[in-house]
Coordinates of C-alpha atoms in Angstrom, one line a residue:
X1 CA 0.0 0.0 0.0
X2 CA 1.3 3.3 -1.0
X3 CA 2.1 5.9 2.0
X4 CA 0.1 8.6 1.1
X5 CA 1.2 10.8 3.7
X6 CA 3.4 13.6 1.7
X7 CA 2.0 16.8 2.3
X8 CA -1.0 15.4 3.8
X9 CA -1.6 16.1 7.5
X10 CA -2.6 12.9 9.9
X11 CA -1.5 9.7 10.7
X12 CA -1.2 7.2 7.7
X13 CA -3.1 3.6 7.9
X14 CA 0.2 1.8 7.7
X15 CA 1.6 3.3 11.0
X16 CA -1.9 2.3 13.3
X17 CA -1.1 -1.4 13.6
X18 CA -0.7 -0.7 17.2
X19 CA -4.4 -0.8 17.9
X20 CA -5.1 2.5 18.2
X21 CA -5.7 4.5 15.6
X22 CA -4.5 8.4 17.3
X23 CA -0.7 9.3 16.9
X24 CA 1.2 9.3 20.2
X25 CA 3.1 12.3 21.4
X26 CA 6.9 11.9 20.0
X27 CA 9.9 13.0 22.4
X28 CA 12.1 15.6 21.3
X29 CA 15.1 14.4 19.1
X30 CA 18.2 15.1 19.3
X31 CA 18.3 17.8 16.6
X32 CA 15.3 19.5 18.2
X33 CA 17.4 19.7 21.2
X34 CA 20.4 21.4 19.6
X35 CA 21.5 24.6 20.1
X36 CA 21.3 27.5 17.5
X37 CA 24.9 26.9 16.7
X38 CA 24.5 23.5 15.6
X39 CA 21.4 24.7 13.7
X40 CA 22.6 27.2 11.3
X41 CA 24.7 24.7 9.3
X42 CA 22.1 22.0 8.7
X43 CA 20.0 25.0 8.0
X44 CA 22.4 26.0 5.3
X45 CA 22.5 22.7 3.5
X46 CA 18.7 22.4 3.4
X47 CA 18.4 26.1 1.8
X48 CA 21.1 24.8 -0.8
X49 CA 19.1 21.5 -1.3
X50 CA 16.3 24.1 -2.0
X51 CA 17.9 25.7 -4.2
X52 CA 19.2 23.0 -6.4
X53 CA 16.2 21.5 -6.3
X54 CA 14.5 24.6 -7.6
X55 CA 17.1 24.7 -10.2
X56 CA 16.6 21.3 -11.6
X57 CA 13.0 21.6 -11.8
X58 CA 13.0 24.7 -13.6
X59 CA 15.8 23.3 -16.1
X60 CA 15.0 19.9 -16.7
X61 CA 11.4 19.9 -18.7
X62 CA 11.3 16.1 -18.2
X63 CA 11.7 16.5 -14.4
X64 CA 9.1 14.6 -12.1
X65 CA 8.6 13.1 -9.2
X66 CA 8.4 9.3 -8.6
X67 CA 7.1 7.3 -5.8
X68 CA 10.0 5.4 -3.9
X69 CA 9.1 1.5 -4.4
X70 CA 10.4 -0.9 -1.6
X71 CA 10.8 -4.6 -2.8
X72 CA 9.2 -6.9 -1.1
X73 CA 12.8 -9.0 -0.2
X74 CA 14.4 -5.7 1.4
X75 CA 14.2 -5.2 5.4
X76 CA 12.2 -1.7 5.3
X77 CA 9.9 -3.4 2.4
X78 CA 8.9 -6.7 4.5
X79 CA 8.8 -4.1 7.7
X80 CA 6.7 -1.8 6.2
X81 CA 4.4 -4.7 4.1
X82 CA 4.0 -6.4 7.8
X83 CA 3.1 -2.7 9.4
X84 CA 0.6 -2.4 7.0
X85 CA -1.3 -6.1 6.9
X86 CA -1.7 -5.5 10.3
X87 CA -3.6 -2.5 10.2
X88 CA -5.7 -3.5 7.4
X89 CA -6.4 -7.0 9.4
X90 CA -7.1 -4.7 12.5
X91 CA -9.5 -2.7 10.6
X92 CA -11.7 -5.4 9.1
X93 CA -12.0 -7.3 13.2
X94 CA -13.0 -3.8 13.9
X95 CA -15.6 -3.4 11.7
X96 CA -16.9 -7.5 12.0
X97 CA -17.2 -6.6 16.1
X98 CA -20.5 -6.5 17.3
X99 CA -21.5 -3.5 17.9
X100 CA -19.0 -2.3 15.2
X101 CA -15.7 -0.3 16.0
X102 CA -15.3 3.0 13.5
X103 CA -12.4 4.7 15.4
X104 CA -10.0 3.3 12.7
X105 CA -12.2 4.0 10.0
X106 CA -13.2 7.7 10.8
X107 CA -9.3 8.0 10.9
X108 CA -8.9 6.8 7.3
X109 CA -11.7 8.7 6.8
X110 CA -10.5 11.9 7.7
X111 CA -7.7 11.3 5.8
X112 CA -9.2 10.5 2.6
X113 CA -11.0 13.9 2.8
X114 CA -7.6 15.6 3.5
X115 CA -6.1 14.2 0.4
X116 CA -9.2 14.4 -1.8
X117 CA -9.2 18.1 -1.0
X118 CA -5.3 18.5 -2.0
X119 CA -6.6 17.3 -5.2
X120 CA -9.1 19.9 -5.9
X121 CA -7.7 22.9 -8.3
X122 CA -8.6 26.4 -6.8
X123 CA -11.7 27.6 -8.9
X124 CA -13.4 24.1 -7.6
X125 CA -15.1 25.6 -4.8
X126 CA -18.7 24.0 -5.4
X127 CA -16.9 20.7 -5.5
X128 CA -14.6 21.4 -2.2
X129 CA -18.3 22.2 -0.4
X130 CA -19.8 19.2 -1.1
X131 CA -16.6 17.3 -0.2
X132 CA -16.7 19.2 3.1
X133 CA -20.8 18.8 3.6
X134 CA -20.2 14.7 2.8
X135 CA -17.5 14.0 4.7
X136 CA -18.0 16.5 7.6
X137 CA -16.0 14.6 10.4
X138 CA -18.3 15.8 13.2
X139 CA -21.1 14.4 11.6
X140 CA -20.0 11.3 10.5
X141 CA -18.5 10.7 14.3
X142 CA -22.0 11.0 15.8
X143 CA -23.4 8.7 13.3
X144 CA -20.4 6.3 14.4
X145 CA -21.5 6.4 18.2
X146 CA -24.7 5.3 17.1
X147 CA -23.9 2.5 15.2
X148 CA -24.8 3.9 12.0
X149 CA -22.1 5.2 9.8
X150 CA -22.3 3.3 6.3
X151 CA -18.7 2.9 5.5
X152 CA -19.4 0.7 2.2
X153 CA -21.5 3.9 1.3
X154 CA -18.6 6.4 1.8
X155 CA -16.6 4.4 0.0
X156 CA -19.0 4.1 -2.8
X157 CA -19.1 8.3 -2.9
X158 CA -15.4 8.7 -2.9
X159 CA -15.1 6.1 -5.6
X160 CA -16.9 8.6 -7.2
X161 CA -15.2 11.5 -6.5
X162 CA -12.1 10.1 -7.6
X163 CA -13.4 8.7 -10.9
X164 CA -14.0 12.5 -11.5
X165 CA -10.9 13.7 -10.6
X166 CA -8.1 11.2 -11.7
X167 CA -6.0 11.9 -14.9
X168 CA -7.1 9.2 -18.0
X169 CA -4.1 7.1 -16.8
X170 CA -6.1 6.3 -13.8
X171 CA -9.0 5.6 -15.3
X172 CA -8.8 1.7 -15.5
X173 CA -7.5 1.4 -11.9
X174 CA -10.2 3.1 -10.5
X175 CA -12.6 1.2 -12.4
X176 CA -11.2 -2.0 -10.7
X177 CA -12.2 -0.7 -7.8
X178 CA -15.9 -0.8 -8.6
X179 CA -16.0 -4.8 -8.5
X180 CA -14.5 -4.7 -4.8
X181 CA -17.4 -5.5 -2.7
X182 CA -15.7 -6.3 0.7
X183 CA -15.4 -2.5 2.6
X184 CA -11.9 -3.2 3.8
X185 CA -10.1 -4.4 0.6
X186 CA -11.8 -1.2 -1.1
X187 CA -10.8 0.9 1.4
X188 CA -7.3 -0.6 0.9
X189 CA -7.7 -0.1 -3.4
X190 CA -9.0 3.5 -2.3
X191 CA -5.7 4.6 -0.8
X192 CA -3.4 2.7 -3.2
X193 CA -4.9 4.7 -6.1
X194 CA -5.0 7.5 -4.5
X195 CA -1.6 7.8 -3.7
X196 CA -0.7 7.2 -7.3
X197 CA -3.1 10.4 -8.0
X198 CA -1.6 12.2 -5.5
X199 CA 1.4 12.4 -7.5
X200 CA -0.1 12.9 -10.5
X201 CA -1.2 16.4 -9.1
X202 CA 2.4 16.9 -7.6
X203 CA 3.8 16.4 -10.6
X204 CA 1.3 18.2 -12.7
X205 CA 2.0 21.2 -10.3
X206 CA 5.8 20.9 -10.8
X207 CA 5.3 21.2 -15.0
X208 CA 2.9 24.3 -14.8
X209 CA 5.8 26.1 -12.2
X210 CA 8.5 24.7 -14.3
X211 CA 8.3 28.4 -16.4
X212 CA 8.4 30.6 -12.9
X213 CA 11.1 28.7 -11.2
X214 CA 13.6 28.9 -14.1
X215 CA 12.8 32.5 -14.2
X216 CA 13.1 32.7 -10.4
X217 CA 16.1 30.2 -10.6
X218 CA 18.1 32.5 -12.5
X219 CA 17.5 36.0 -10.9
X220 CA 18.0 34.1 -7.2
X221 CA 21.5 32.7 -8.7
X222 CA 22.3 36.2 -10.3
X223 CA 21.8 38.5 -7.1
X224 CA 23.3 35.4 -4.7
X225 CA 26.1 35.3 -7.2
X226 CA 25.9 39.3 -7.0
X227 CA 26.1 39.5 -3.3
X228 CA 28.6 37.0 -2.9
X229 CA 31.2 38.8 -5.9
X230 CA 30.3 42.2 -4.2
X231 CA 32.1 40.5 -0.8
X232 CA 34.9 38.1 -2.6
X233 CA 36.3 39.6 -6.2
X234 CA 38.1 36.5 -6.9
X235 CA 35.1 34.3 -6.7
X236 CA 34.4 33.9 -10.5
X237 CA 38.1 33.2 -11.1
X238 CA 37.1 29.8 -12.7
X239 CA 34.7 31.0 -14.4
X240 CA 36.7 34.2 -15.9
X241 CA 39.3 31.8 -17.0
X242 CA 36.9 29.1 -18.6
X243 CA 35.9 31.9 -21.0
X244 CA 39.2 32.9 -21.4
X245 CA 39.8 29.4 -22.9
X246 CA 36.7 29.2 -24.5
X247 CA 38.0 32.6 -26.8
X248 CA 41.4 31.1 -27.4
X249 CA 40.4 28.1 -28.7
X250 CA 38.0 29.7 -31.4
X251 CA 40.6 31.7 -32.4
X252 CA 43.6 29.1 -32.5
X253 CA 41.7 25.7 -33.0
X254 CA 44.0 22.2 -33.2
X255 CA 42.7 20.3 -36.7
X256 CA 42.8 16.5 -36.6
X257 CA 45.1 14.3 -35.8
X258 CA 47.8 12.9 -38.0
X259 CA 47.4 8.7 -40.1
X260 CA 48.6 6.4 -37.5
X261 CA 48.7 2.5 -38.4
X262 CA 45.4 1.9 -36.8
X263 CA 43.5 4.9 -37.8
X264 CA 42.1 3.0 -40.7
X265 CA 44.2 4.8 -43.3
X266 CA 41.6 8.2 -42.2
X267 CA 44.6 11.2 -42.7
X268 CA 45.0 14.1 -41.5
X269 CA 47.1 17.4 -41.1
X270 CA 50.4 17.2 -38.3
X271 CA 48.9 17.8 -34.7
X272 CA 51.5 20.7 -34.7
X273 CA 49.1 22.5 -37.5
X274 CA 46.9 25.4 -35.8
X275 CA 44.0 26.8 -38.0
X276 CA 43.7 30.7 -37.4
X277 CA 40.2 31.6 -37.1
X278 CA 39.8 35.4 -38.5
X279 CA 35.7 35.5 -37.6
X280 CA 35.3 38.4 -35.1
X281 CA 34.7 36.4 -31.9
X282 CA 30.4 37.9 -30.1
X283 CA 29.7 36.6 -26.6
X284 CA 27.4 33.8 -28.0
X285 CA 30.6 31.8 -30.0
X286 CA 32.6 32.0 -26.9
X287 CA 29.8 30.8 -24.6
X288 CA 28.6 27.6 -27.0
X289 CA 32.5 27.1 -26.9
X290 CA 32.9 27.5 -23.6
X291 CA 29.9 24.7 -22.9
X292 CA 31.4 22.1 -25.7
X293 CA 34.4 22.3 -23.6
X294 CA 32.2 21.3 -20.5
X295 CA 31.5 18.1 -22.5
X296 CA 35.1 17.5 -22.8
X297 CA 36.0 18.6 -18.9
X298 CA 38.9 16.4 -16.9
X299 CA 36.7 15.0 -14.6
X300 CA 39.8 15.8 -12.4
X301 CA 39.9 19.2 -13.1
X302 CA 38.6 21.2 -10.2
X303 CA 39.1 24.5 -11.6
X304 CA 35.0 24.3 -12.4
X305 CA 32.8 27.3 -13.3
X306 CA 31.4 28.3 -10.4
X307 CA 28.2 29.5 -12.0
X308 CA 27.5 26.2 -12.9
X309 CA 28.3 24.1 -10.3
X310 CA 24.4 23.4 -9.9
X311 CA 24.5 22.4 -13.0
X312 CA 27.2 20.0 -13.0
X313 CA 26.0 16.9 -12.5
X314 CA 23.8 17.6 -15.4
X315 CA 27.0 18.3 -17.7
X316 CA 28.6 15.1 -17.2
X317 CA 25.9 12.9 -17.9
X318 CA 25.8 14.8 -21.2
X319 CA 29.8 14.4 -21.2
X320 CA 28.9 10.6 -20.6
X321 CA 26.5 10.0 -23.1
X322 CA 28.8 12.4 -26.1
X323 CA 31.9 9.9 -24.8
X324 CA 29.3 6.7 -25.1
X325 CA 28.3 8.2 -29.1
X326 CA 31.8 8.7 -29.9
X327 CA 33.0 5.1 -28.9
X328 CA 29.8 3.8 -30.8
X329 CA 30.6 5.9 -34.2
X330 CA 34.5 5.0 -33.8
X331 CA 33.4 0.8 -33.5
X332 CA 31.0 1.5 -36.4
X333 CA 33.2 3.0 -38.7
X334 CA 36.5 0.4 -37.9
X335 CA 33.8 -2.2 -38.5
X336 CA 32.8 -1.0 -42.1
X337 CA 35.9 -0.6 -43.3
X338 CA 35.9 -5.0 -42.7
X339 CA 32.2 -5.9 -43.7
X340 CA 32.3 -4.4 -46.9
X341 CA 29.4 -2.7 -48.5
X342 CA 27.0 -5.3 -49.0
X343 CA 26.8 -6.6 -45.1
X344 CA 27.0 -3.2 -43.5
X345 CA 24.4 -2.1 -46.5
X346 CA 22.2 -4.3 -44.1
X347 CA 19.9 -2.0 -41.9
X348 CA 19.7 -5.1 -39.7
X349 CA 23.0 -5.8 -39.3
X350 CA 24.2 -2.1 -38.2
X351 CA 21.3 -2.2 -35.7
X352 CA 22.5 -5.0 -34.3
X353 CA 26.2 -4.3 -34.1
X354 CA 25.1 -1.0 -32.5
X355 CA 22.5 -2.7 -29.5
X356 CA 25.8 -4.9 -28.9
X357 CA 28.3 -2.4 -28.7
X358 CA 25.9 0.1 -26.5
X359 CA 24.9 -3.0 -24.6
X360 CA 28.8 -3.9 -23.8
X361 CA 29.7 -0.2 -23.6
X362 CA 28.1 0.3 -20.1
X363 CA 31.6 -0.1 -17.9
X364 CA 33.8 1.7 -20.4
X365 CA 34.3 4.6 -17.9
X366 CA 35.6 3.0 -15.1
X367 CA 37.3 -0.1 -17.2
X368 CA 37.6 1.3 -20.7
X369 CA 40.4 -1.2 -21.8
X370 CA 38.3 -4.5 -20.7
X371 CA 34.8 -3.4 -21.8
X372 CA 36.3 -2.3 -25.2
X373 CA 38.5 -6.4 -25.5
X374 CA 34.6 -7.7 -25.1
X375 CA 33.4 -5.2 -27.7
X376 CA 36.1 -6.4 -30.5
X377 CA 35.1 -10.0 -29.6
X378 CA 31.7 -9.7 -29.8
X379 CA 31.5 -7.5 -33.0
X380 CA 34.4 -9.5 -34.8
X381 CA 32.2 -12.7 -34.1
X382 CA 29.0 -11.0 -35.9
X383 CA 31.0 -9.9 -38.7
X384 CA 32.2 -13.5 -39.1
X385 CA 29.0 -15.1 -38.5
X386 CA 27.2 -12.6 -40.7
X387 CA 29.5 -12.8 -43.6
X388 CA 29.0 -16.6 -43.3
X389 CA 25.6 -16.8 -43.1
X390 CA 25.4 -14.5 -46.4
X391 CA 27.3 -16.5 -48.4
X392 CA 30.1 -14.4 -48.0
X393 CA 33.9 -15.2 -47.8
X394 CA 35.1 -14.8 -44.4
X395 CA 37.4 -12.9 -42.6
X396 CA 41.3 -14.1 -42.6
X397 CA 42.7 -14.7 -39.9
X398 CA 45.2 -11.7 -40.4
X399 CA 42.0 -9.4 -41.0
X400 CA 40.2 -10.6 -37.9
X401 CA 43.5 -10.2 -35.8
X402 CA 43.6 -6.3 -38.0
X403 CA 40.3 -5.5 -37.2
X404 CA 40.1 -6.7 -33.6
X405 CA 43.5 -4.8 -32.9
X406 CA 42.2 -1.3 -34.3
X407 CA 38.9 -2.2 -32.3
X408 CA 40.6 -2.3 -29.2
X409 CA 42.5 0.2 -29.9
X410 CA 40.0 2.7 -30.1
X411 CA 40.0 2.5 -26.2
X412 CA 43.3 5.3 -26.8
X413 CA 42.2 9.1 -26.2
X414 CA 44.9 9.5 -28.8
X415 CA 43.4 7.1 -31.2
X416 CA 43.3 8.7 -34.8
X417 CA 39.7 7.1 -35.4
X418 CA 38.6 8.0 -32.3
X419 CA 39.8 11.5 -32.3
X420 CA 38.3 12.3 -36.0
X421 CA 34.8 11.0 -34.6
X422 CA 34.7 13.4 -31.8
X423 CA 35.9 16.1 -33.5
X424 CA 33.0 15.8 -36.0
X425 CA 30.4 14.9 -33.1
X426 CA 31.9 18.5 -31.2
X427 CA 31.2 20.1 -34.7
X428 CA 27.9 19.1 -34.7
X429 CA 27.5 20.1 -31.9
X430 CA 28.6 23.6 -32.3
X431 CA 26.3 24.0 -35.1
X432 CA 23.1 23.2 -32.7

């Protein structure tokens, strides 16, 4: 069952199992009990969480909120499975006692309400009055005393309500709910669904405030950034000299790299050879210059922007996936050069090679030398097999050694292959 107690005040179902059904009084913790001292850091961190929170939301248009999933075979997942079954078995002896027990039930009750009313938009004020009017707790509490209250009728009404207010992906869960005839188990369906709705509206919130908080994220990081400068002149030294390098290299840019033996005869001028760049340099070159070198940043360099160190995790999954589409061009291309037209004239065949490489690529990072010996393996086994099962003549075994060599090869930053690719990916790039 889905804790559906974000943002919603009162106590979930899950954490009633006790018996009773009212949260106890908590003792003060530890960092209740700390001094104003201790305070003020933690209270830093959290406004920085804030604030990169803010700043990722506002950037990232397919940001959105997921609901954390315990497995089943993991300690707080069987804890929290076992919390819950309790309650819900407590519940149903509750409601089977004679004269019936609807302490638990006005809880979830209440709190069913509470979260049906989060889901309401502003301008539904009819509907938020008849929510109120149906579910008015002091009403339904007297009708509990007396033995009265119809919970498989409430339940019916808020299956209602929420068949109204779901989004269409909901649409066919909620409708399962309508063959539940035993109160408990549709009580149970009730809260399950609507915690999925729940974050639905959360995360239908965060996409129409996704426009004001990149507009507030970047006046907030200007005057912080202000503030800060105004107090500390060297702050934006990294940042000063990223540009800096970002100017130089459009106006002395190194050309390609020079034929090596496995470059697969692709030629080039001497490393030595600069290419002056005349254009008259605006503030837009340098900046797209400065961010293609971002994608190309030492991870070892510290020497980092500072007005974008919110945004650097960001950069080097980019980096990451530019380093994942160069090694997959650079494997392509080597491969060509030993299929010949007519097997890598196969749409099939290039697909394929390419869900093996990405597939194999996954560790290159952190073991670039071993993940790429498995990728001229596999890929110089297709080629064989391919070639074979076309009719083909197959490799020799001086071209497979050849071919596997330059593969592996590849794994070289200085590779010539390698190099050509991501120069031509960084000018693609550019032109973006």
């Amino acid at each position: 069952m889905p804790d559906v107690r974000d943002g919603v005040p009162g106590k979930a179902p899950g954490d009633a199992e006790s018996g009773s059904c009212t949260p106890q009084t908590s003792r003060p913790t530890q960092e209740d009990m700390s001094g104003p001292k201790d305070h003020a850091p933690r209270l830093t961190e959290k406004v920085n969480e804030v604030s990169k929170l803010s700043n990722e939301i506002g950037m990232n248009h397919d940001f959105h909120m997921e609901k954390k999933i315990l497995t089943s075979s993991s300690l707080e997942g069987k804890v929290k499975e076992t919390m819950h079954n309790s309650f819900w078995d407590h519940l149903k002896e509750q409601l089977s006692a004679t004269p019936p027990d609807f302490s638990c039930a006005l809880e979830l009750l209440k709190e069913i309400k509470e979260i049906l009313l989060s889901l309401l938009l502003p301008r539904q004020n009819r509907l938020r009055s008849e929510v109120e009017e149906a579910l008015d707790m002091d009403f339904l509490k007297q009708k509990a005393e007396y033995g009265a209250l119809d919970v498989p009728y409430l339940s019916k009404y808020i299956l209602n309500l929420m068949t109204l207010l779901c989004a269409p992906v909901r649409d066919e869960a909620v409708q399962k709910l309508e063959n539940i005839t035993d109160p408990v188990r549709l009580l149970r369906g009730i809260f399950q669904v609507l915690g999925l709705m729940k974050m639905d509206m959360v995360n239908y919130t965060i996409q129409s405030l996704q426009p004001h908080l990149q507009e507030h994220s970047i006046q907030c990081e200007r005057a912080k950034f202000q503030e800060l400068l105004n107090k500390q002149p060297s702050l934006l030294d990294h940042t000063t000299k990223w540009l800096t390098q970002a100017a130089a290299d459009l106006t002395t840019s190194p050309s390609t790299c020079s034929d090596t033996p496995d470059s697969s005869s692709v030629a080039g001028p001497s490393p030595n050879e600069v290419v002056n760049n005349t254009e008259p340099l605006n503030p837009t070159m340098v900046l797209s210059q400065g961010f293609l070198n971002l994608l190309l940043w030492d991870p070892e360099n510290e020497e980092f922007p500072e007005t974008l160190l919110m945004d650097r995790t960001r950069l080097q999954e980019l980096e990451s996936q530019l380093q994942q589409l160069t090694m997959l061009a650079s494997v392509l291309l080597v491969a060509s050069s030993f299929s010949g037209s007519v097997l890598f004239g196969s749409p099939q065949f290039v697909d394929k090679l390419k869900r093996i490489t990405k597939s194999l690529m996954g560790g290159f990072n952190s073991r670039p030398e071993e993940a790429i010996v498995t990728v001229s393996e596999q890929v110089s086994q297709e080629i064989h097999q391919s070639l074979k099962n076309m009719g083909l003549a197959a490799l020799s075994s001086d071209n497979t050694t050849s071919l596997i060599g330059q593969l592996q090869n590849i794994a070289k930053k200085e590779n010539c292959v390698r190099s050509v690719i991501a120069q031509a990916l960084e000018t693609k790039v550019e032109s973006l």
